[in-house]
Short mmCIF file of C-alpha atoms in Angstrom, two decimals:
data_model
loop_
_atom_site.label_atom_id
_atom_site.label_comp_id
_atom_site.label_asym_id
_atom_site.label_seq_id
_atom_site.Cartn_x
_atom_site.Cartn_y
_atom_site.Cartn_z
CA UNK A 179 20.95 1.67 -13.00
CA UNK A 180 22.60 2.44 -9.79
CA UNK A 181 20.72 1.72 -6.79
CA UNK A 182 21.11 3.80 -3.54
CA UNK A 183 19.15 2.56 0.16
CA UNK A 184 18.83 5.97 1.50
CA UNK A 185 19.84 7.56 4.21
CA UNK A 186 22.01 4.50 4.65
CA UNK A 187 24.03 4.66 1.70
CA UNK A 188 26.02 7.89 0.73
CA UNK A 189 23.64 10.03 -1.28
CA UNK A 190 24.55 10.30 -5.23
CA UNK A 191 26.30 13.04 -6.82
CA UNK A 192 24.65 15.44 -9.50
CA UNK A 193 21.78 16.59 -10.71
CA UNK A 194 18.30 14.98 -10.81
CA UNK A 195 14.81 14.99 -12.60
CA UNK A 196 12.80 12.50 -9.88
CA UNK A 197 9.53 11.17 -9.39
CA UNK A 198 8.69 10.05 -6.08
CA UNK A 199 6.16 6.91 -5.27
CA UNK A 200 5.56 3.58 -3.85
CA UNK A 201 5.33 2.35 -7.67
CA UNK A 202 3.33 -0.79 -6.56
CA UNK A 203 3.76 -2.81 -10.21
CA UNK A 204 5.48 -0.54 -12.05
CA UNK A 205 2.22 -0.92 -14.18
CA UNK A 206 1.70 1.00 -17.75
CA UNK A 207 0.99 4.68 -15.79
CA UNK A 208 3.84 4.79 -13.63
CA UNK A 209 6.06 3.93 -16.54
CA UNK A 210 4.34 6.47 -18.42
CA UNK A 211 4.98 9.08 -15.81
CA UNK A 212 8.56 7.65 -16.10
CA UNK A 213 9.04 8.24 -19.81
CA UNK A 214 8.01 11.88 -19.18
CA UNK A 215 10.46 11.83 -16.82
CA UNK A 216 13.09 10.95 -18.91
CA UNK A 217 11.76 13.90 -21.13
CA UNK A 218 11.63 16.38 -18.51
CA UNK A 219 15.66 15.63 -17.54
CA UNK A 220 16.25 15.38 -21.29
CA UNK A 221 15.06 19.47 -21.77
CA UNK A 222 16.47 20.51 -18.32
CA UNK A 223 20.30 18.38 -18.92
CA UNK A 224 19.63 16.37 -15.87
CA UNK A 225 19.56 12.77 -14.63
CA UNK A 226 16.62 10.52 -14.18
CA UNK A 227 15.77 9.63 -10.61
CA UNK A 228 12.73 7.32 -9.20
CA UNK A 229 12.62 7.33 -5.14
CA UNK A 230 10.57 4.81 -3.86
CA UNK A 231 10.01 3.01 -0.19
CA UNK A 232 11.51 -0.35 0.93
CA UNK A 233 8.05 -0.76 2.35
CA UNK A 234 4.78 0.67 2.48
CA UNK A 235 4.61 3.98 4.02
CA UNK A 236 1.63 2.75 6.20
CA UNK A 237 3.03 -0.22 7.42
CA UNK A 238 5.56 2.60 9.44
CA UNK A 239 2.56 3.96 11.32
CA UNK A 240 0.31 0.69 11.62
CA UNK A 241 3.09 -2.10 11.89
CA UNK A 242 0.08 -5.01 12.01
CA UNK A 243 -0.96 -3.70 8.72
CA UNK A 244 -0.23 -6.47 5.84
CA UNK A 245 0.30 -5.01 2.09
CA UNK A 246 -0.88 -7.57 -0.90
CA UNK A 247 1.65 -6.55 -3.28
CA UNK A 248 1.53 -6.44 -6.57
CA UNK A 249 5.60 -6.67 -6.72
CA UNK A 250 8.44 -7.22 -4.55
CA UNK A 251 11.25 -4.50 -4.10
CA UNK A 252 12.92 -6.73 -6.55
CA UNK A 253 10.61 -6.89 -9.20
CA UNK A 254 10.28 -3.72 -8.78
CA UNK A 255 13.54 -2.68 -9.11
CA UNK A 256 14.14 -4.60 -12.27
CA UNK A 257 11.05 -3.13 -13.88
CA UNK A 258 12.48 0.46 -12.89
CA UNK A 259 15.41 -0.39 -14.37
CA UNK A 260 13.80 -1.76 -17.88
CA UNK A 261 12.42 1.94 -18.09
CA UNK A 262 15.98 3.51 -18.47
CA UNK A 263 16.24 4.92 -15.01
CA UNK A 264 19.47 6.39 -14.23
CA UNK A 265 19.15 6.01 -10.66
CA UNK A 266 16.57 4.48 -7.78
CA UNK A 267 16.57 5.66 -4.63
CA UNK A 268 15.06 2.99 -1.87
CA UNK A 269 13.93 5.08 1.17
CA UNK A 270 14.46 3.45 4.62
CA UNK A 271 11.15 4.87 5.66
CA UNK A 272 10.72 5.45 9.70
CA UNK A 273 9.01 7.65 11.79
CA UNK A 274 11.20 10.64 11.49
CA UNK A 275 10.94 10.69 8.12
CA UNK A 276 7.26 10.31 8.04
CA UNK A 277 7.25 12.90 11.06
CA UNK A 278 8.54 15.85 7.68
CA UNK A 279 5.28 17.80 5.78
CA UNK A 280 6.18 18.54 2.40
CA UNK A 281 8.13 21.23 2.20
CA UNK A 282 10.81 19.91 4.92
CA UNK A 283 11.12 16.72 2.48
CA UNK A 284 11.60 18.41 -0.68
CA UNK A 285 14.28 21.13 1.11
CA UNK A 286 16.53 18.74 3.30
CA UNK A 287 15.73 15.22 1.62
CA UNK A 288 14.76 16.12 -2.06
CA UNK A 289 16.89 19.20 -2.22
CA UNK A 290 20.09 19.00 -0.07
CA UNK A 291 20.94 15.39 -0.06
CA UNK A 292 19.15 13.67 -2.99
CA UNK A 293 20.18 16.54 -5.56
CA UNK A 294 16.37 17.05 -6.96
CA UNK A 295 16.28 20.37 -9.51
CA UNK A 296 13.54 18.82 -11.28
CA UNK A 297 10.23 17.30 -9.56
CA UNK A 298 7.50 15.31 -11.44
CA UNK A 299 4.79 14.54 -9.32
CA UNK A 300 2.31 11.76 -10.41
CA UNK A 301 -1.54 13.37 -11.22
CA UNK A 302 -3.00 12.08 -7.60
CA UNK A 303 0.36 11.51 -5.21
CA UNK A 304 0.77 13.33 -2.13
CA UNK A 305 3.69 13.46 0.13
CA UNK A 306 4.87 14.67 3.59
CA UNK A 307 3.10 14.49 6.68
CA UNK A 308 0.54 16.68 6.43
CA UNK A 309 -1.62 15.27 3.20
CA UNK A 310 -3.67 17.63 3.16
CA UNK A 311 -0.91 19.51 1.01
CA UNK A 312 -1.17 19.17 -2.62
CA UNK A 313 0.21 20.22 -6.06
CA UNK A 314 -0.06 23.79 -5.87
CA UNK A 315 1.95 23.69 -2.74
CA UNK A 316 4.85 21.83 -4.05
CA UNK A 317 5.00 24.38 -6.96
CA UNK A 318 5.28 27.45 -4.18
CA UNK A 319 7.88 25.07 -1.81
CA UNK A 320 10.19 24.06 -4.83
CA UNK A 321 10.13 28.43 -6.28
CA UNK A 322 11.28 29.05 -2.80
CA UNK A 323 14.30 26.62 -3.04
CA UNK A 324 14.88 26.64 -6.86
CA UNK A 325 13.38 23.39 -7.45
CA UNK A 326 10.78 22.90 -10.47
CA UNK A 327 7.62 21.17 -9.72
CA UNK A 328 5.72 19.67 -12.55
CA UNK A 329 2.57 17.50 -12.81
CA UNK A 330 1.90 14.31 -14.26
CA UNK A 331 -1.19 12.61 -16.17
CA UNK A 332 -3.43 9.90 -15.48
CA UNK A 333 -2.87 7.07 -17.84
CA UNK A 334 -6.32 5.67 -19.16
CA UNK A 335 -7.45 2.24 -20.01
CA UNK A 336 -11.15 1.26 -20.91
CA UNK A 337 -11.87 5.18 -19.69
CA UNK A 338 -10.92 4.33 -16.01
CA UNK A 339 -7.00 5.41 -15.34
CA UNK A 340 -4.74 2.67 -14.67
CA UNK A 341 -4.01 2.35 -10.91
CA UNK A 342 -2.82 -0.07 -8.34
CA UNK A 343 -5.77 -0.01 -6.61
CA UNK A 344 -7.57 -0.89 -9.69
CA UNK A 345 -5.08 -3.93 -10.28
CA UNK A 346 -5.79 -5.41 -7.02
CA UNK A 347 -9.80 -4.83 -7.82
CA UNK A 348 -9.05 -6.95 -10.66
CA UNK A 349 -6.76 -9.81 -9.14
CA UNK A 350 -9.03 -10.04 -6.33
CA UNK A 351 -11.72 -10.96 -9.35
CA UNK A 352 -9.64 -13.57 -10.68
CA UNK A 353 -9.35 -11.20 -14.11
CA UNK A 354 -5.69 -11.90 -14.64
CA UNK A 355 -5.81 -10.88 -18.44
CA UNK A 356 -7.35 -7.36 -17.39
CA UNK A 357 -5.14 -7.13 -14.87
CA UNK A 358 -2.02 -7.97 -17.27
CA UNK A 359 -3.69 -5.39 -19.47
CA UNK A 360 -3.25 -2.89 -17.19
CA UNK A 361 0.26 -3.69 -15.67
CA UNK A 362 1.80 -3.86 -19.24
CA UNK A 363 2.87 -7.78 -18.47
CA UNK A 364 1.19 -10.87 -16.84
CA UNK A 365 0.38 -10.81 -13.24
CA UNK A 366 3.76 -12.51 -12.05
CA UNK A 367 3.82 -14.67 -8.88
CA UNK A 368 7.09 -16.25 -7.85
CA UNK A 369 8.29 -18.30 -4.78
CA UNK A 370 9.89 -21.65 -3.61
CA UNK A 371 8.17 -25.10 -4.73
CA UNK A 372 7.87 -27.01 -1.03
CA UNK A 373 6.49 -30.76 -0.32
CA UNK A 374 2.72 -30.98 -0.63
CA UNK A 375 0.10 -33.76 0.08
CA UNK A 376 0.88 -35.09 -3.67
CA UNK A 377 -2.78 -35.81 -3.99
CA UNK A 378 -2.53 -34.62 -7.83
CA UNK A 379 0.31 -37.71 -8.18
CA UNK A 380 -2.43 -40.34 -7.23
CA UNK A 381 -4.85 -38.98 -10.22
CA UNK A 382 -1.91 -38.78 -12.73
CA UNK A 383 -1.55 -34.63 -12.57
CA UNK A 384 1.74 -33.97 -10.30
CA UNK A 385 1.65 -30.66 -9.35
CA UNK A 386 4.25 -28.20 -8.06
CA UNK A 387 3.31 -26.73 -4.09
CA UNK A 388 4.56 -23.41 -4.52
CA UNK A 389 5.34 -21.01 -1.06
CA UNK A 390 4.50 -17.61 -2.99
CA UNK A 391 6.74 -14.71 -1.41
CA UNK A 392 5.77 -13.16 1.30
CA UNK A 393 3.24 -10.13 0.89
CA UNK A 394 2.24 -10.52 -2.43
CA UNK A 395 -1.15 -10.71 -3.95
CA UNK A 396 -2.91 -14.10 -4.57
CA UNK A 397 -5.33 -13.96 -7.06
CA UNK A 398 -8.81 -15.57 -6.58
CA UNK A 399 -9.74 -18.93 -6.46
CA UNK A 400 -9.41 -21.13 -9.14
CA UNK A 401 -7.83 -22.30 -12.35
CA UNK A 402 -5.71 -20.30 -14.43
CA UNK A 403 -3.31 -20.95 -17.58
CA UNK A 404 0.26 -19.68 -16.47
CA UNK A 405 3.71 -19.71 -18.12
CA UNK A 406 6.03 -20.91 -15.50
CA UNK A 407 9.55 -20.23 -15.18
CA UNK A 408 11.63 -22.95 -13.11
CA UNK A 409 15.01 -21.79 -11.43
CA UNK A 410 17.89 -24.33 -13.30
CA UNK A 411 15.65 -24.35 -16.72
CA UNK A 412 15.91 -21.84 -19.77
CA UNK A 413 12.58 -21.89 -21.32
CA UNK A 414 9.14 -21.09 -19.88
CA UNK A 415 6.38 -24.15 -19.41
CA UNK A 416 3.29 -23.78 -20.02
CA UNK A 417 1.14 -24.88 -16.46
CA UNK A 418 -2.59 -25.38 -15.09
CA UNK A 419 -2.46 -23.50 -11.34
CA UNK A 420 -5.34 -24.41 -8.93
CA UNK A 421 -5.36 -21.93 -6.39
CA UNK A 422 -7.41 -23.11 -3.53
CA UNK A 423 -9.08 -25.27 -1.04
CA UNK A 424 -9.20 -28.47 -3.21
CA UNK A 425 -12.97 -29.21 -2.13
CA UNK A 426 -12.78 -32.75 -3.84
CA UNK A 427 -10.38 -34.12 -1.40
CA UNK A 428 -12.22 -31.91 1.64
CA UNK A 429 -9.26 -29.21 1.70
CA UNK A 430 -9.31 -26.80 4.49
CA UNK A 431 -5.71 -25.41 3.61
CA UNK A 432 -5.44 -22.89 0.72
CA UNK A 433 -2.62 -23.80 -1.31
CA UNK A 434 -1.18 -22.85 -4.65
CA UNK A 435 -0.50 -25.85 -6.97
CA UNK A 436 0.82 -26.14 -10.72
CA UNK A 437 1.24 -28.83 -13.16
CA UNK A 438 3.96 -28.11 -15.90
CA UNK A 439 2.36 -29.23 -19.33
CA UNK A 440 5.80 -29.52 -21.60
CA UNK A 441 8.72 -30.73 -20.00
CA UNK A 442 9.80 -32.99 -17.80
CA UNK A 443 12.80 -31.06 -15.96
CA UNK A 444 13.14 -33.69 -12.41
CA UNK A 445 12.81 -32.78 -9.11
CA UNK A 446 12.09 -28.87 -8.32
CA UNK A 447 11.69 -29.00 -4.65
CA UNK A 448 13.40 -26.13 -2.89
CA UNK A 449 13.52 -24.36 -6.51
CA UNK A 450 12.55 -21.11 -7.32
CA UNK A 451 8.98 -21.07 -9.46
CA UNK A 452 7.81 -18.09 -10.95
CA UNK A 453 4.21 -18.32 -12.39
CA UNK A 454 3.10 -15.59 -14.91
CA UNK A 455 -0.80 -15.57 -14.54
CA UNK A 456 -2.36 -15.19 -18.79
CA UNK A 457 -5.58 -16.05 -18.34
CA UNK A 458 -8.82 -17.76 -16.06
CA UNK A 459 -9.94 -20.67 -17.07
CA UNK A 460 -12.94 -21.83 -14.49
CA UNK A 461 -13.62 -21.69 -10.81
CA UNK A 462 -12.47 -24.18 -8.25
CA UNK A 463 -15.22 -27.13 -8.03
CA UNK A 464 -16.03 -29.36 -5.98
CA UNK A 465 -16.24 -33.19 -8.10
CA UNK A 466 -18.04 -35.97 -7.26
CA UNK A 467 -14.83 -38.02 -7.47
CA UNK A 468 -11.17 -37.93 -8.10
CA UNK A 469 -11.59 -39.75 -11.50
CA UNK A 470 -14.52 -37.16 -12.57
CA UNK A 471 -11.47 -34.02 -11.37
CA UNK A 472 -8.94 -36.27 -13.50
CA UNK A 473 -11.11 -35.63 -16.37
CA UNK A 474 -11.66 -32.02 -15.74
CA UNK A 475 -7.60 -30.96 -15.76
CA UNK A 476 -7.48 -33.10 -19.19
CA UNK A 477 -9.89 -30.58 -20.31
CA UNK A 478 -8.05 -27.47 -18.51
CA UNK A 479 -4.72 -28.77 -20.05
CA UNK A 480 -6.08 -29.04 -23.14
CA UNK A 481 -7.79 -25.24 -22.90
CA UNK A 482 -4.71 -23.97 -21.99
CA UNK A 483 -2.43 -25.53 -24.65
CA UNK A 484 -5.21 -24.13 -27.54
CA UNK A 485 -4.46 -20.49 -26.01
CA UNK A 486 -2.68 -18.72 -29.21
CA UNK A 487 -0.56 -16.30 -26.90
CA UNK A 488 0.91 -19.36 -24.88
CA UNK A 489 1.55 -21.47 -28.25
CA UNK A 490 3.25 -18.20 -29.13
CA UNK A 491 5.35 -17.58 -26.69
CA UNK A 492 6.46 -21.13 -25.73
CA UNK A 493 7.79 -22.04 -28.75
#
């Protein structure tokens, strides 16, 4: 898949089916939208094209304002990619861009530069500055320039339609398997392991500090079972991550902690970690003493080392 930072980068050359979104996950309805994409260019002899943002529309108007992503452009792009996009366009959204209603951006973004023919809107996105344009006015802006303009579908899980919005809902819940559910893959998490307090070393439970990236969603309080990926290592661990305050030791500082069941693989400080959230165990307690919380994660490892799907996949 060839990548192109737009307007930065010399546009592509050819023809395009493209969708056009933020793509927050890349969850099971935007790659369903995506396979009709690849339909859609199929019947019309064109190439597939996704055009996304390098960041949040919104955080161009309100700067202060903080996404909690669901993926980085990274992940992102890689997930794209998995889909069997021909081409992803990253828009370097500013203010003169946002400044363009609809029919502007489809004629001298879409159109001239980009090479759209074919446009597949998703069932509830809106674009240009003026949102109060909708579907109907895409399809009379893209007969004026020779562009077709065709709608998507919501995708529908437990009869509510899969969304972003919905993920979050769900993260924010601490229902990681829902959530993986509805993205199509676990909730992934990544970052760099830094130099706790090593409070789990003194119970017998070292645990991995992990710096999540920046802007992405932490899930709620508590325990989970995670497959973890270490930077250096080929196979995935199984892990316990406390997310959290640690109340037993009178923790003010939310921090994000796993300890790797399988392997020992040395040092990982200043590695890359990459947690991949399957499923809740329990809320974050508060214990009566460090050797009654000792207890507890023998229990927690032990529930998440009878979970069939992890005994599955780590073997």
């Amino acid at each position: 898949m060839k990548t192109i930072y737009f307007p930065d980068q010399t546009p592509v050359c050819g023809a395009f089916a493209a969708t056009i979104g933020f793509f927050d996950g890349v969850h099971r309805g935007h790659r369903f939208l995506l396979q009709r994409l690849k339909a859609e260019a199929a019947k019309a002899g064109l190439q597939t094209m996704a055009i996304t943002f390098e960041r949040h529309p919104r955080q161009v108007v309100q700067p202060q304002w903080q996404p909690e992503l669901l993926t980085t452009l990274d992940e992102k792009r890689a997930l794209i990619e998995q889909a069997g996009i021909d081409t992803l366009v990253v828009l370097r959204f500013d203010r003169e861009m946002a400044a363009l209603g609809a029919g502007r951006f489809m004629d001298e973004v879409l159109m001239r530069q980009l090479g759209v023919r074919l446009l597949l809107t998703g069932y509830d996105n809106r674009f240009g500055h003026d949102r109060t344009e909708g579907f109907a006015d895409y399809v009379r802006y893209g007969s004026r320039m020779g562009m077709e303009v065709v709608g998507g579908e919501p995708f529908v899980v437990g009869d509510e339609t899969v969304s972003s919005s919905r993920i979050r809902r769900l993260l924010s819940e601490g229902s990681v398997d829902e959530a993986g559910c509805c993205l199509g893959y676990p909730y992934i998490l990544g970052g760099t392991v830094v130099h706790g307090e090593q409070i789990g070393r003194t119970i017998g439970y070292p645990t991995a500090n992990l710096q999540p990236d920046a802007g992405k969603l932490i899930p709620k309080d508590g325990v989970y079972a995670v497959l973890a990926q270490v930077e250096g290592y080929d196979m995935p661990l199984r892990g316990i991550t406390n997310i959290g305050t640690r109340p037993t030791f009178d923790g003010r500082t939310r921090t994000l902690e796993t300890n790797l069941l399988e392997e020992e693989v040395g040092s990982i400080y200043g590695r890359r970690l990459t947690l991949l959230f399957h499923q809740r165990l329990r809320d974050e307690q508060t214990f009566a003493s460090a050797d009654d919380l000792a207890c507890q994660i023998a229990k927690d490892i032990e529930a998440c080392r009878n979970i069939e799907k992890l005994k599955i996949e780590n073997e």
